[in-house]
Amino acid sequence: MTAPLLEVSDLSVEFPQRRQRLQALDRISFTLEAGEVLGFVGESGAGKSLTGAAIMGLLEPPGRITGGRITLQGQRIDGQAESVRGRRIGMIFQDPLTSLNPLRTVGDQLVETIQLHLGMDAGAAAQRAGELLDEVGIDRARIGAYPHEFSGGMRQRIVIALALAPEPELIIADEPTTALDVSIQAQVLALLRRLCKERGAAVILITHDMGVIAETTDRVAVLYAGRLVETGRTAEVIAAPRHPYTKGLMAATPNLDLVSVDTVLPQIPGSMPSLAALPPGCRFHPRCGDVMPVCRRTAAPFIDGVACHLYGAQTQEAG
Amino acid sequence: MTSPPVRPSEKPAGAPESAPTSVSASISASISASRLQRALASDFVYDFTRAPIAIIAGLVVLFLFLVAILAPLVAPTNPFDPASLNLMNGFTPPMQANMFTGESFVMGTDDQGRDLLSAIIYGLRVSLFVGVMSVLLAMGLGVSLGLIAGYVGGWLDNLIMRIADIQLTFPSILIAMLIFGVLRGIIPPDLRDEMAIFVLITAIGLSEWVPFARTVRATTLVEKEKEYVQAARLIGLGRHQIMWRHILPNVLGPVLVIATITLALAIIAEATLSFLGVGAPATEPSLGTLIRIGQDFLFSGEWWILTFPAITLLALALSVNLLGDWLKDTLNPRLK
Amino acid sequence: MVIILARRIAQAVLVLLLVALISFAIFRFVGNPVENILGQEATVQDRNEMIERMGLNDPIPVQYARFVWDALHFDFGISYRTAEPVAELIASRLPATLELAFISALFALVAGILLGIFTAISRGRFLAGLVMTTSLVGVSLPTFLIGVLLIWLFAVELGVLPSFGRGDTVRLGFWETGLLTASGLKSLILPAITLGLYQMTLIMRLVRSEMLEVLRQDFIKFARARGLPERMVLLRHALRNTLVPVTTVAGLQLGSIVAFAIITETVFQWPGVGLMFINAVYFVDIPVMSAYLLLVGTLFVLINFIVDLLYLAIDPRIRDRNLRGGG
Ligand SMILES: Nc1ncnc2c1ncn2[C@@H]1O[C@H](COP(=O)(O)OP(=O)(O)OP(=O)(O)O)[C@@H](O)[C@H]1O
Ligand SMILES: [Mg+2]
C-alpha cells in the first residue's frame, strides 16, 4: 500500500505565554489522498487556520509544533517545511485584497514564483505567467498591471494562479472566498476546484460555510476548540452527523433547498471557550444538549471518525 | 511579545447583522472577549512599569521649580552681586578648598570666582521663567486661534490653518531664531540686552503655537456638533460664550498634555538659543548661557563649569518630557 | 502626468512667493535700511539720494517685485556688517554647509535604514533592545549638547579628532571642498555625527515601525507561503514597501538638517551659512537674515517637491489616483 499524499498524526500546537501554555491544537490526525478535497469546518478560533499554518511551517512565533508528525508522501515535512512550501504545497489566504504586494506588478510576482520553483529563465517564466493568467480567466495582456487595478474577485484569481504556478500536489485554501462578494464566491470556488482537478492536486478547504462544504468537498473534518471532533465522507456527515457539535452546526445552516429569508435557525447556545479557559473533559460539554457525567471528566477518544462518549460505549462493546 | 492576532476581518464578509448562524454570533463574542482580556492585561503591566518613572519625574520637576522660585533663599550667594565675588576664588574645583582663600564650593566656581551652584540656581530660574512664559504665550495664541478656526470656520479657518501648515514645515527652532532676529532689529540697540528675555519669550512662544491650535480646532469641530452646544445655541447664547464657556473646558485635557510637552521643547529651545549666543544675555545667564561659557573651559580642564549646568538642563528637560509622556498616555486624548 | 507636474510646480511657486514676501518684509521694514548703510551721521541729502537709489519711495508692490527680480538674479543686497554683497557671502559659505548637510544626511539615511531593519527583524533580542534604548537617549539630548559631548570625548579626552573648523580645503572652481583632504575629512566626522544623529534616530525608529507593520501584512505571509526564501521576502517585498512612507518623512527630515546645521556649525565653528545666519541675528544684519530665509525656504520647497515626485514614482496606487484626479 502506498503512503497517502498527506498524513497528519497527533499534531499538537502550543503558544507558550508568560503564565501558561495555550494548547491551540490537540492531537489532530487525518489523512488526505491525492486529488482529494478535504473540508475543515468549525467556529472561529477552532484552529482551522493553525492546522494549515502548521503544515506549511508558517506558525507565527511563539507558536510551535509540540508533538505529532506530518508526512507528505511518506516523507516527514514537519520542521523542514521550507523544502516543500510553495513548491509542493501551495496556500491561498482569505483576503485577496491584501495577499498581493501592492507595489509590484502581478507579472513580477508570478515570474518571481515561477523562476524560483521551476528554474525557468525570465522569458519562459513570463510566457508561463501569461498562460496561467489565461487559465484563471484574466487577460494575459494585463500582466504588467498592479494589484490595485483589479477587482477583489480578479485578485483572488491571480492569487490562485500564483499558488498553482509551481504545480503543487496540495493546495491549502483558507477561506478563499469569504472576503469576496457573494455573487462571485461560487465562480472563484468552481475555478479553484476545476484547476486542481485538472492538475490532480489535492485541496484542503477551510471554511465557515457548510453549503460550500456540501458542494465542494469529498470529505470533511470538524474542529472544535483545537480538537478534531468528527471526520467522514461529506455526504455521510451531512446526512447523518454524529457528534452533537456537528449536529448543531448542521442545524444552524440554512437548508440549501428550502431556505426562506425569515427562517429562524436554531443556534448552539453559548460560545466556544477561549484557549486560556478550556473546560475539563470534552471541550464541548458545557454547550452540549446530550451531556453525560463522563463528558465532564474525560475527553472521548477519537474512534471511528468521531470523538464523543455517546458513541464510545458502542465501539468499546464492539471491540 | 507578540499579541495573538485578533482579526475581526475574518468574520464572514457576507454575514448580515442579525447573524443567521450561531457560528458568526460566537465569532464576535469570542473576539470581544479576547480584546477585553488583552486590554486588561496591558493596563496592568503599564501601571507598574510607567508610574514610578512618572512619579520620580514629577518630583524632580517640582523640586527644580521650587528651587528656581526660592532662588534668593536657597542659593548660597547672589551670583550677580559683584561684592560677593572674589577673583582669587576663580576656578575652584568642586568640593575642594581654594588654594588662596581656603573657601570651598559644592560645585566649584567659574573664572570670576562665582559660586557655580548659585549661578545654576539663578540660571534655572531664567530657563524656567522663559520656558513657562513662552508656553503660556503659545498656549494663549494657539488655543484662541484654534477655537476661532474651529468654531467660526470659513476663510478664517482656512487662513489660520494654512499659516500653521507652512510654519510646521520649518523646524520651530529656526522660526524662533528668525523672530528673535527680527525683534532684535526692531528694538533700539541700547535696549536689546535689557529686553532680551522678553524677545526670547516672544520668539519661542510664537514658534510653538501650532500644535495647540491644531488640537483645539479638531476638538472644537467635534464638540461643535454635540447636543449641548446646539442647545446652548438654541437658548441664544452668544458665540463667545459658547466658545469660551462650553467648548474650551473640553479641550483642556489635550491642551495640558501639549503644554507639558511644549514646556520641554521650550526649555531646550531656550537653552539652544542661549548657547548659540542669541538668547539670554550674559547679565542674566540661563542654563544654556552657562553651558556656552563652560564650553570655553573644556580644553583647559575646568570640566565642572560645563558639566553641572548641562546635567541640570538634562534633568529638567528629561523629567518634563517623561511627565508629558505619562500625561499623554493617562489622559489619552486624540493628539494630532 | 504633465498636469500633475504643472499643478505641483504652481503650488511650489506660490509658497516660494510667500516666503519671498516675508523675506521682503524683513528686508524692507525691520530697522532702517538707509541708516544701516550710511550710518547715523549721513546728511539729509545723502539719505534722500540713497532712498531714491534703493527705490524706497516706490509703491510697495513694485518694491516687492523688484526684490523678487533681484533675488532671481542672485542679488540680495549688501551686508550691513561687512558691506559685502550678501550673494558673495553666501556663495563663499554655502559649500561648507552643503557638504556637511550631505554627509550628515547620508549618515542619517544609511545608518537609520540599516539599524531600523536590524531592530525590526531582530526584535526581542538583546542587541536590538540596546539600540532602541540608546536611541531614546539620543532623541532627548539637545543637539548642541551632543556636539559638546563629542568634542569632549574625541577632541579633549582622546585627542583624535579636531573640534572646530573645516581643516584643509581644496578649491575646485568656485567650490571650496573639504572632502579631498585627510584633515578636511577628519574635521567633518564630529559635526556630521552631531547633525545627523537626531535624524538618524528618527529614521531608524520610523523604518523599524514601518517594517514591523509591513511584516505583519498578508502579502508577506503569502510571499512566504509561495515558498520565497526569507532573504527574498525581506529584500524584495518588505523593504521596498517599508521605504515608501519612509521616503516622505526622511526627505522632509533632510530639509531640516540644513536648518539644524545652524546649531552644529556654531558648536564646531564650521564656516557655513548657518554660522553666518547666527552672526547675522546677533549683529542684526537684516539683509543676510532675509537672504538666509529665502535660501532655506527655497530649499524646503524644493525638497518637498522632489519628495512628492519620488512618492509618485514609487507607489503605483498614488500615481493612479493622481492621474485620475488630474486628468
Ligand atoms: N499568535 C497567537 N498567540 C496565541 N494564540 C493564538 C495565536 N494565533 C492563534 N491563536 C489562537 O489559536 C486558536 C486557533 O486560531 P485559528 O486562527 O486557527 O482559528 P480559525 O479556526 O482559523 O478561526 P477563524 O475562523 O476565525 O479563521 C485561536 O483560539 C487563537 O486565539
Ligand atoms: Mg482562520
Coordinates of N, CA and C in Angstrom, one line a residue, chain A residues 56 58 60 85-87 89 91-93 95 98-104 109 112-113 116-117 146 148-149 159 162-163, chain C residues 217-230 232 236-238 240-242 244 314-317 319-320 324:
Chain A
M56 N 2.2 24.1 6.7 CA 3.1 25.0 5.9 C 4.4 25.4 6.6
L58 N 4.4 27.6 8.9 CA 4.3 29.1 8.9 C 3.6 29.6 10.2
E60 N 3.1 31.5 13.5 CA 3.7 32.7 14.0 C 4.4 32.5 15.3
R85 N 7.4 24.1 0.8 CA 6.5 25.3 0.9 C 6.4 25.9 -0.5
G86 N 5.3 26.2 -0.9 CA 5.1 26.8 -2.2 C 5.3 25.8 -3.4
R87 N 6.4 25.1 -3.3 CA 6.7 24.1 -4.4 C 5.7 23.0 -4.4
I89 N 3.4 22.2 -1.7 CA 2.1 22.6 -1.1 C 1.9 24.1 -1.3
M91 N -0.6 27.7 -0.8 CA -1.6 28.1 0.1 C -2.3 29.4 -0.4
I92 N -3.5 29.5 -0.1 CA -4.3 30.7 -0.5 C -5.0 31.2 0.7
F93 N -4.9 32.5 0.9 CA -5.5 33.1 2.1 C -6.8 33.8 1.8
D95 N -7.9 36.9 2.2 CA -8.2 38.3 1.7 C -7.4 38.6 0.5
T98 N -5.3 41.9 0.2 CA -4.0 42.2 0.9 C -3.0 41.1 0.6
S99 N -3.3 40.1 -0.2 CA -2.4 39.0 -0.4 C -1.3 39.3 -1.4
L100 N -1.5 40.3 -2.2 CA -0.6 40.7 -3.2 C 0.2 41.9 -2.8
N101 N 1.5 41.9 -3.2 CA 2.3 43.1 -2.9 C 1.8 44.3 -3.7
P102 N 1.3 45.3 -3.1 CA 0.7 46.4 -3.9 C 1.7 47.2 -4.8
L103 N 3.0 47.1 -4.5 CA 3.9 47.9 -5.2 C 4.6 47.2 -6.3
R104 N 4.2 45.9 -6.6 CA 4.8 45.2 -7.7 C 3.7 44.6 -8.6
Q109 N 5.3 39.3 -9.7 CA 5.1 38.3 -8.6 C 4.9 36.9 -9.1
E112 N 8.5 35.8 -10.5 CA 9.4 35.5 -9.4 C 9.1 34.1 -8.8
T113 N 7.8 33.8 -8.7 CA 7.5 32.5 -8.1 C 7.9 31.3 -9.1
L116 N 11.6 30.9 -9.3 CA 12.2 30.3 -8.1 C 12.0 28.8 -8.1
H117 N 10.7 28.3 -8.4 CA 10.4 26.9 -8.2 C 10.6 26.1 -9.5
Y146 N -0.8 46.5 -11.9 CA -0.6 46.4 -10.4 C -1.9 45.9 -9.8
H148 N -3.8 46.8 -7.5 CA -5.0 47.7 -7.2 C -5.8 47.9 -8.4
E149 N -5.3 47.5 -9.6 CA -6.1 47.8 -10.8 C -7.1 46.6 -11.1
V159 N -4.2 35.3 -7.2 CA -3.7 34.5 -6.1 C -3.7 33.0 -6.4
L162 N -1.0 32.2 -8.7 CA 0.3 32.2 -8.0 C 0.5 30.9 -7.2
A163 N -0.6 30.5 -6.6 CA -0.4 29.3 -5.7 C -0.2 28.0 -6.6
Chain C
Q217 N 1.8 42.2 7.4 CA 0.8 42.2 6.4 C 0.6 40.8 5.7
D218 N -0.6 40.7 5.1 CA -0.9 39.4 4.5 C 0.0 39.1 3.3
F219 N 0.4 40.1 2.5 CA 1.2 39.7 1.3 C 2.6 39.2 1.7
I220 N 3.1 39.5 2.9 CA 4.3 38.9 3.4 C 4.1 37.5 3.7
K221 N 3.0 37.2 4.4 CA 2.6 35.9 4.7 C 2.4 35.0 3.4
F222 N 1.8 35.6 2.5 CA 1.6 34.9 1.2 C 2.9 34.7 0.4
A223 N 3.8 35.7 0.5 CA 5.1 35.6 -0.1 C 5.8 34.4 0.5
R224 N 5.7 34.3 1.8 CA 6.4 33.1 2.5 C 5.7 31.8 2.0
A225 N 4.4 31.9 2.0 CA 3.6 30.7 1.6 C 3.9 30.3 0.2
R226 N 4.3 31.2 -0.7 CA 4.7 30.9 -2.0 C 6.1 30.2 -2.1
G227 N 6.7 30.2 -0.9 CA 8.0 29.5 -0.8 C 9.2 30.4 -1.0
L228 N 9.0 31.7 -1.1 CA 10.1 32.6 -1.3 C 11.0 32.5 0.0
P229 N 12.3 32.4 -0.2 CA 13.2 32.3 1.0 C 13.2 33.7 1.7
E230 N 13.5 33.6 3.0 CA 13.3 34.8 3.9 C 14.1 36.0 3.3
M232 N 14.6 36.8 0.3 CA 13.9 37.5 -0.8 C 12.7 38.2 -0.2
R236 N 12.9 41.9 -1.3 CA 12.1 42.2 -2.5 C 10.7 42.7 -2.0
H237 N 10.2 42.2 -0.9 CA 8.8 42.6 -0.6 C 8.7 43.5 0.6
A238 N 9.4 43.2 1.7 CA 9.2 44.0 2.9 C 9.9 45.4 2.8
R240 N 11.0 47.3 0.3 CA 10.5 48.3 -0.6 C 9.3 49.0 -0.1
N241 N 8.4 48.1 0.4 CA 7.1 48.7 1.0 C 7.4 49.5 2.2
T242 N 8.4 49.2 2.9 CA 8.8 50.0 4.1 C 9.2 51.3 3.7
V244 N 8.6 53.2 1.2 CA 7.7 54.2 0.6 C 7.3 55.3 1.6
I314 N 7.4 55.9 -6.8 CA 7.5 54.6 -6.1 C 6.1 53.9 -5.9
D315 N 5.1 54.7 -5.7 CA 3.8 54.0 -5.3 C 2.8 54.1 -6.5
P316 N 2.6 53.0 -7.2 CA 1.7 53.0 -8.3 C 0.3 53.4 -7.9
R317 N -0.1 53.1 -6.7 CA -1.5 53.4 -6.3 C -1.7 54.9 -6.3
R319 N 0.2 57.1 -7.9 CA 0.3 57.6 -9.2 C -1.0 57.5 -9.9
D320 N -1.7 56.4 -9.8 CA -3.0 56.3 -10.5 C -4.1 57.2 -9.9
R324 N -5.9 60.0 -12.2 CA -7.3 60.1 -12.3 C -7.8 61.5 -11.9

